[in-house]
Short mmCIF file of the C-alpha atoms (twelve columns), coordinates in Angstrom:
data_MODEL
# 
_entry.id   MODEL 
# 
loop_
_atom_site.group_PDB 
_atom_site.id 
_atom_site.type_symbol 
_atom_site.label_atom_id 
_atom_site.label_alt_id 
_atom_site.label_comp_id 
_atom_site.label_asym_id 
_atom_site.label_seq_id 
_atom_site.Cartn_x 
_atom_site.Cartn_y 
_atom_site.Cartn_z 
_atom_site.pdbx_PDB_model_num 
ATOM 1   C CA . MET A 1   45.438 -82.291  52.600  1 
ATOM 2   C CA . LYS A 2   44.908 -80.334  55.728  1 
ATOM 3   C CA . THR A 3   40.805 -79.418  54.697  1 
ATOM 4   C CA . PRO A 4   39.949 -83.163  54.758  1 
ATOM 5   C CA . ILE A 5   41.733 -84.274  58.036  1 
ATOM 6   C CA . ILE A 6   40.016 -80.832  59.600  1 
ATOM 7   C CA . LEU A 7   36.892 -82.180  58.482  1 
ATOM 8   C CA . PHE A 8   37.647 -85.705  59.238  1 
ATOM 9   C CA . CYS A 9   38.413 -84.136  62.995  1 
ATOM 10  C CA . CYS A 10  35.108 -82.039  62.826  1 
ATOM 11  C CA . LEU A 11  33.171 -85.164  61.971  1 
ATOM 12  C CA . LEU A 12  34.618 -87.406  65.068  1 
ATOM 13  C CA . ASN A 13  34.054 -84.477  67.744  1 
ATOM 14  C CA . PHE A 14  30.354 -84.238  66.199  1 
ATOM 15  C CA . MET A 15  29.713 -88.424  66.698  1 
ATOM 16  C CA . ILE A 16  31.258 -88.258  70.043  1 
ATOM 17  C CA . ALA A 17  28.803 -85.259  71.139  1 
ATOM 18  C CA . VAL A 18  26.292 -87.281  69.803  1 
ATOM 19  C CA . ALA A 19  26.873 -89.982  71.475  1 
ATOM 20  C CA . GLN A 20  27.673 -88.976  74.498  1 
ATOM 21  C CA . PRO A 21  23.976 -88.212  75.837  1 
ATOM 22  C CA . LYS A 22  23.013 -91.791  74.871  1 
ATOM 23  C CA . GLN A 23  25.446 -93.061  77.025  1 
ATOM 24  C CA . SER A 24  24.783 -90.992  79.973  1 
ATOM 25  C CA . THR A 25  20.546 -91.848  79.628  1 
ATOM 26  C CA . ALA A 26  22.105 -95.268  79.213  1 
ATOM 27  C CA . ILE A 27  23.961 -95.652  82.644  1 
ATOM 28  C CA . GLN A 28  21.229 -93.035  84.669  1 
ATOM 29  C CA . THR A 29  18.788 -96.003  83.613  1 
ATOM 30  C CA . THR A 30  21.087 -98.634  84.823  1 
ATOM 31  C CA . THR A 31  22.146 -96.763  88.099  1 
ATOM 32  C CA . HIS A 32  18.622 -97.946  89.903  1 
ATOM 33  C CA . PHE A 33  19.394 -101.798 89.635  1 
ATOM 34  C CA . ASP A 34  20.432 -103.289 92.330  1 
ATOM 35  C CA . PRO A 35  22.158 -106.509 91.324  1 
ATOM 36  C CA . GLN A 36  22.483 -107.815 95.096  1 
ATOM 37  C CA . LYS A 37  18.615 -107.369 95.933  1 
ATOM 38  C CA . ALA A 38  18.105 -108.883 92.421  1 
ATOM 39  C CA . THR A 39  19.576 -112.281 93.493  1 
ATOM 40  C CA . THR A 40  18.144 -112.178 97.173  1 
ATOM 41  C CA . GLN A 41  14.540 -111.635 95.284  1 
ATOM 42  C CA . LEU A 42  15.495 -114.871 93.354  1 
ATOM 43  C CA . ILE A 43  17.207 -117.301 96.118  1 
ATOM 44  C CA . ASN A 44  13.531 -116.511 97.758  1 
ATOM 45  C CA . SER A 45  11.681 -117.566 94.943  1 
ATOM 46  C CA . ILE A 46  12.884 -121.242 95.297  1 
ATOM 47  C CA . PRO A 47  11.278 -122.978 98.201  1 
ATOM 48  C CA . ALA A 48  13.585 -123.299 101.485 1 
ATOM 49  C CA . ALA A 49  13.174 -127.099 101.292 1 
ATOM 50  C CA . LEU A 50  14.908 -127.499 98.029  1 
ATOM 51  C CA . ARG A 51  17.520 -124.776 98.919  1 
ATOM 52  C CA . ASP A 52  18.709 -126.981 101.517 1 
ATOM 53  C CA . LYS A 53  18.632 -129.899 99.703  1 
ATOM 54  C CA . ALA A 54  20.568 -127.901 96.883  1 
ATOM 55  C CA . ASN A 55  23.357 -126.515 99.395  1 
ATOM 56  C CA . ASN A 56  23.561 -129.611 101.185 1 
ATOM 57  C CA . TYR A 57  24.944 -131.569 97.973  1 
ATOM 58  C CA . ALA A 58  27.273 -128.742 97.200  1 
ATOM 59  C CA . GLU A 59  28.975 -129.036 100.397 1 
ATOM 60  C CA . GLY A 60  28.896 -133.054 100.258 1 
ATOM 61  C CA . GLY A 61  30.327 -132.364 97.105  1 
ATOM 62  C CA . HIS A 62  33.442 -130.306 99.227  1 
ATOM 63  C CA . TRP A 63  33.997 -133.336 100.793 1 
ATOM 64  C CA . LEU A 64  33.991 -135.877 98.344  1 
ATOM 65  C CA . LEU A 65  36.945 -133.805 96.421  1 
ATOM 66  C CA . LEU A 66  39.028 -134.573 99.655  1 
ATOM 67  C CA . TRP A 67  37.681 -138.631 99.631  1 
ATOM 68  C CA . ASN A 68  38.849 -139.152 96.142  1 
ATOM 69  C CA . VAL A 69  42.104 -137.639 96.736  1 
ATOM 70  C CA . LEU A 70  42.736 -140.057 100.106 1 
ATOM 71  C CA . CYS A 71  41.163 -143.079 97.849  1 
ATOM 72  C CA . ALA A 72  43.755 -142.023 94.950  1 
ATOM 73  C CA . ALA A 73  46.852 -141.777 97.698  1 
ATOM 74  C CA . VAL A 74  46.011 -144.450 99.143  1 
ATOM 75  C CA . THR A 75  45.952 -146.518 96.105  1 
ATOM 76  C CA . ALA A 76  49.232 -145.105 94.738  1 
ATOM 77  C CA . TRP A 77  50.726 -146.011 98.700  1 
ATOM 78  C CA . LEU A 78  49.749 -150.007 98.146  1 
ATOM 79  C CA . PHE A 79  51.260 -149.780 94.628  1 
ATOM 80  C CA . LEU A 80  54.573 -147.827 95.721  1 
ATOM 81  C CA . PHE A 81  55.276 -148.775 99.417  1 
ATOM 82  C CA . GLY A 82  52.478 -151.987 99.570  1 
ATOM 83  C CA . GLY A 83  54.483 -154.774 97.344  1 
ATOM 84  C CA . LEU A 84  51.478 -153.953 94.041  1 
ATOM 85  C CA . SER A 85  54.234 -152.338 91.757  1 
ATOM 86  C CA . ALA A 86  56.994 -155.478 92.037  1 
ATOM 87  C CA . TYR A 87  54.434 -157.793 92.378  1 
ATOM 88  C CA . LEU A 88  53.207 -156.900 88.786  1 
ATOM 89  C CA . GLN A 89  56.939 -156.230 87.613  1 
ATOM 90  C CA . LYS A 90  57.829 -159.480 88.588  1 
ATOM 91  C CA . ARG A 91  55.086 -161.167 86.910  1 
ATOM 92  C CA . PHE A 92  55.157 -159.931 83.252  1 
ATOM 93  C CA . ALA A 93  59.444 -159.804 83.491  1 
ATOM 94  C CA . THR A 94  59.310 -163.066 81.386  1 
ATOM 95  C CA . ARG A 95  57.828 -161.174 78.742  1 
ATOM 96  C CA . LYS A 96  60.509 -160.452 76.275  1 
ATOM 97  C CA . ASN A 97  59.298 -157.130 74.774  1 
ATOM 98  C CA . GLN A 98  59.489 -154.300 76.710  1 
ATOM 99  C CA . ASN A 99  56.380 -152.475 75.317  1 
ATOM 100 C CA . TRP A 100 54.184 -155.472 76.362  1 
ATOM 101 C CA . ARG A 101 55.489 -155.824 79.454  1 
ATOM 102 C CA . ASN A 102 54.248 -151.830 79.758  1 
ATOM 103 C CA . PHE A 103 50.769 -152.770 78.733  1 
ATOM 104 C CA . LEU A 104 50.145 -155.447 80.344  1 
ATOM 105 C CA . TYR A 105 51.342 -153.542 83.796  1 
ATOM 106 C CA . ILE A 106 49.321 -150.310 82.717  1 
ATOM 107 C CA . VAL A 107 45.940 -152.797 82.114  1 
ATOM 108 C CA . SER A 108 46.638 -153.894 85.564  1 
ATOM 109 C CA . TYR A 109 46.946 -150.838 87.262  1 
ATOM 110 C CA . PHE A 110 44.053 -149.417 85.668  1 
ATOM 111 C CA . ILE A 111 41.677 -152.718 86.681  1 
ATOM 112 C CA . LEU A 112 43.178 -152.683 90.424  1 
ATOM 113 C CA . ALA A 113 42.675 -148.504 90.270  1 
ATOM 114 C CA . PHE A 114 39.029 -149.088 89.287  1 
ATOM 115 C CA . LEU A 115 38.555 -152.427 91.814  1 
ATOM 116 C CA . LEU A 116 39.993 -150.406 94.899  1 
ATOM 117 C CA . SER A 117 37.804 -146.866 94.265  1 
ATOM 118 C CA . LEU A 118 34.464 -149.190 92.988  1 
ATOM 119 C CA . PRO A 119 33.344 -148.714 96.680  1 
ATOM 120 C CA . LEU A 120 33.518 -145.084 96.584  1 
ATOM 121 C CA . ASP A 121 32.720 -144.501 92.959  1 
ATOM 122 C CA . ILE A 122 29.154 -146.356 93.882  1 
ATOM 123 C CA . TYR A 123 28.617 -144.253 96.960  1 
ATOM 124 C CA . GLN A 124 29.324 -140.993 95.216  1 
ATOM 125 C CA . ASN A 125 27.514 -141.840 91.936  1 
ATOM 126 C CA . PHE A 126 25.051 -144.195 92.591  1 
ATOM 127 C CA . ILE A 127 23.758 -144.294 96.007  1 
ATOM 128 C CA . ARG A 128 24.428 -140.186 96.297  1 
ATOM 129 C CA . GLU A 129 22.625 -139.068 93.388  1 
ATOM 130 C CA . GLN A 130 19.983 -141.606 93.630  1 
ATOM 131 C CA . GLN A 131 19.034 -139.982 97.784  1 
ATOM 132 C CA . TYR A 132 19.472 -136.913 96.224  1 
ATOM 133 C CA . GLY A 133 16.493 -137.435 93.293  1 
ATOM 134 C CA . PHE A 134 19.220 -136.696 90.504  1 
ATOM 135 C CA . SER A 135 19.187 -140.461 88.880  1 
ATOM 136 C CA . ASN A 136 16.174 -142.469 87.810  1 
ATOM 137 C CA . GLN A 137 18.294 -145.571 87.005  1 
ATOM 138 C CA . ASN A 138 18.414 -148.635 88.696  1 
ATOM 139 C CA . PHE A 139 21.810 -150.526 89.992  1 
ATOM 140 C CA . VAL A 140 22.429 -152.696 87.051  1 
ATOM 141 C CA . GLY A 141 22.524 -150.185 84.458  1 
ATOM 142 C CA . TRP A 142 24.239 -147.405 86.418  1 
ATOM 143 C CA . LEU A 143 26.976 -150.225 86.927  1 
ATOM 144 C CA . LEU A 144 26.573 -151.138 83.209  1 
ATOM 145 C CA . ASN A 145 27.435 -147.155 81.945  1 
ATOM 146 C CA . ASP A 146 30.435 -147.137 84.539  1 
ATOM 147 C CA . LEU A 147 31.919 -150.345 83.124  1 
ATOM 148 C CA . ILE A 148 31.760 -148.678 79.452  1 
ATOM 149 C CA . THR A 149 33.318 -145.352 80.646  1 
ATOM 150 C CA . PHE A 150 35.639 -147.731 82.122  1 
ATOM 151 C CA . LEU A 151 36.950 -149.397 78.953  1 
ATOM 152 C CA . ILE A 152 36.665 -146.250 77.048  1 
ATOM 153 C CA . GLU A 153 39.121 -144.995 79.400  1 
ATOM 154 C CA . LEU A 154 41.448 -147.983 78.916  1 
ATOM 155 C CA . ILE A 155 40.984 -148.327 75.213  1 
ATOM 156 C CA . LEU A 156 42.235 -144.920 74.900  1 
ATOM 157 C CA . ALA A 157 44.776 -144.777 77.735  1 
ATOM 158 C CA . ALA A 158 47.040 -147.925 77.889  1 
ATOM 159 C CA . PRO A 159 48.397 -147.526 73.782  1 
ATOM 160 C CA . PHE A 160 48.403 -143.881 75.354  1 
ATOM 161 C CA . PHE A 161 51.024 -144.868 78.012  1 
ATOM 162 C CA . VAL A 162 52.772 -147.704 75.558  1 
ATOM 163 C CA . LEU A 163 53.413 -145.194 73.405  1 
ATOM 164 C CA . ILE A 164 54.856 -142.217 75.661  1 
ATOM 165 C CA . TYR A 165 57.041 -144.857 77.394  1 
ATOM 166 C CA . SER A 166 58.537 -145.785 74.233  1 
ATOM 167 C CA . ILE A 167 59.473 -142.357 73.263  1 
ATOM 168 C CA . PHE A 168 60.837 -141.821 76.444  1 
ATOM 169 C CA . ARG A 169 63.397 -144.452 76.180  1 
ATOM 170 C CA . ARG A 170 64.357 -143.436 72.447  1 
ATOM 171 C CA . THR A 171 64.493 -139.661 72.614  1 
ATOM 172 C CA . LYS A 172 66.011 -139.308 76.020  1 
ATOM 173 C CA . GLU A 173 66.836 -135.987 77.049  1 
ATOM 174 C CA . ASN A 174 64.837 -134.923 74.644  1 
ATOM 175 C CA . TRP A 175 61.598 -136.941 76.063  1 
ATOM 176 C CA . TRP A 176 59.346 -133.966 77.484  1 
ATOM 177 C CA . ILE A 177 59.411 -132.409 74.098  1 
ATOM 178 C CA . TRP A 178 58.041 -135.396 72.530  1 
ATOM 179 C CA . GLY A 179 55.807 -136.473 75.498  1 
ATOM 180 C CA . ALA A 180 54.199 -132.626 75.576  1 
ATOM 181 C CA . TRP A 181 53.320 -133.005 71.857  1 
ATOM 182 C CA . ILE A 182 52.054 -136.339 71.811  1 
ATOM 183 C CA . SER A 183 49.922 -135.382 74.987  1 
ATOM 184 C CA . ILE A 184 48.097 -132.306 72.799  1 
ATOM 185 C CA . ILE A 185 47.762 -134.375 69.894  1 
ATOM 186 C CA . PHE A 186 45.959 -136.800 72.133  1 
ATOM 187 C CA . LEU A 187 43.626 -134.498 74.061  1 
ATOM 188 C CA . VAL A 188 42.648 -133.163 70.754  1 
ATOM 189 C CA . GLY A 189 41.876 -135.949 68.984  1 
ATOM 190 C CA . VAL A 190 39.745 -137.236 72.289  1 
ATOM 191 C CA . VAL A 191 37.835 -133.966 72.587  1 
ATOM 192 C CA . ILE A 192 37.142 -134.253 68.311  1 
ATOM 193 C CA . ILE A 193 35.959 -137.984 68.765  1 
ATOM 194 C CA . TYR A 194 34.239 -137.950 71.840  1 
ATOM 195 C CA . PRO A 195 30.861 -136.693 70.321  1 
ATOM 196 C CA . VAL A 196 30.644 -137.941 67.351  1 
ATOM 197 C CA . PHE A 197 31.890 -141.709 68.693  1 
ATOM 198 C CA . ILE A 198 31.950 -141.910 72.186  1 
ATOM 199 C CA . ALA A 199 28.783 -139.960 73.357  1 
ATOM 200 C CA . PRO A 200 26.309 -142.330 71.685  1 
ATOM 201 C CA . PHE A 201 27.181 -144.998 74.365  1 
ATOM 202 C CA . PHE A 202 25.308 -142.431 77.023  1 
ATOM 203 C CA . ASN A 203 22.978 -141.120 75.327  1 
ATOM 204 C CA . LYS A 204 20.434 -141.383 72.889  1 
ATOM 205 C CA . TYR A 205 20.456 -138.546 70.048  1 
ATOM 206 C CA . THR A 206 17.441 -138.384 67.966  1 
ATOM 207 C CA . PRO A 207 16.766 -135.658 64.982  1 
ATOM 208 C CA . LEU A 208 15.177 -132.546 65.781  1 
ATOM 209 C CA . LYS A 209 11.504 -132.737 64.633  1 
ATOM 210 C CA . GLN A 210 9.855  -129.941 62.031  1 
ATOM 211 C CA . GLY A 211 8.937  -127.131 63.027  1 
ATOM 212 C CA . GLU A 212 9.854  -123.260 63.668  1 
ATOM 213 C CA . LEU A 213 12.956 -124.354 66.226  1 
ATOM 214 C CA . ARG A 214 14.571 -125.768 63.161  1 
ATOM 215 C CA . ASN A 215 14.089 -124.355 60.078  1 
ATOM 216 C CA . GLN A 216 15.427 -121.108 61.933  1 
# 
């Protein structure tokens, strides 16, 4: 029994000894590479005008994060303290079915929130993209895509929130367990159906032409 173990240890030591020179050689050949210098050379190869344009676009995007937060805060304030939420609840209070009231409220909320954020949306996703040359769509085409995106979000989100509120009422103290599982299932479902049913609304897919790339 000891002989196979000794032979195995000898073989293992031999393999380690053989591999060590190759590893040290690889380290020696890569120690001369300076990633900072290579990055600087790559950046310097880009024209200064393009670098300034990219920097301005990125820095402006940071400010847009703040403006989006402020827009969301203003929208929330108008609903909670400006009377919009109370008005909608009063408006749909005559409906006997609680799920139907929730559905109408959620749809109204999404529509009003979309309209309130539309000016920022136009500047951020149309005017700004046109200024930096990242879009060649006209306003009508862009607005049509934006409306399609909004309708898809509304179709997916409204039934989801109605279901969530209905489960909250039924499960009581276990609402968080059911809510978490349903949210996970919903997100997984959206990820699965998006490439097949949603993405074609915004992109035109064509089969890959015959050639070496397709045959690989």
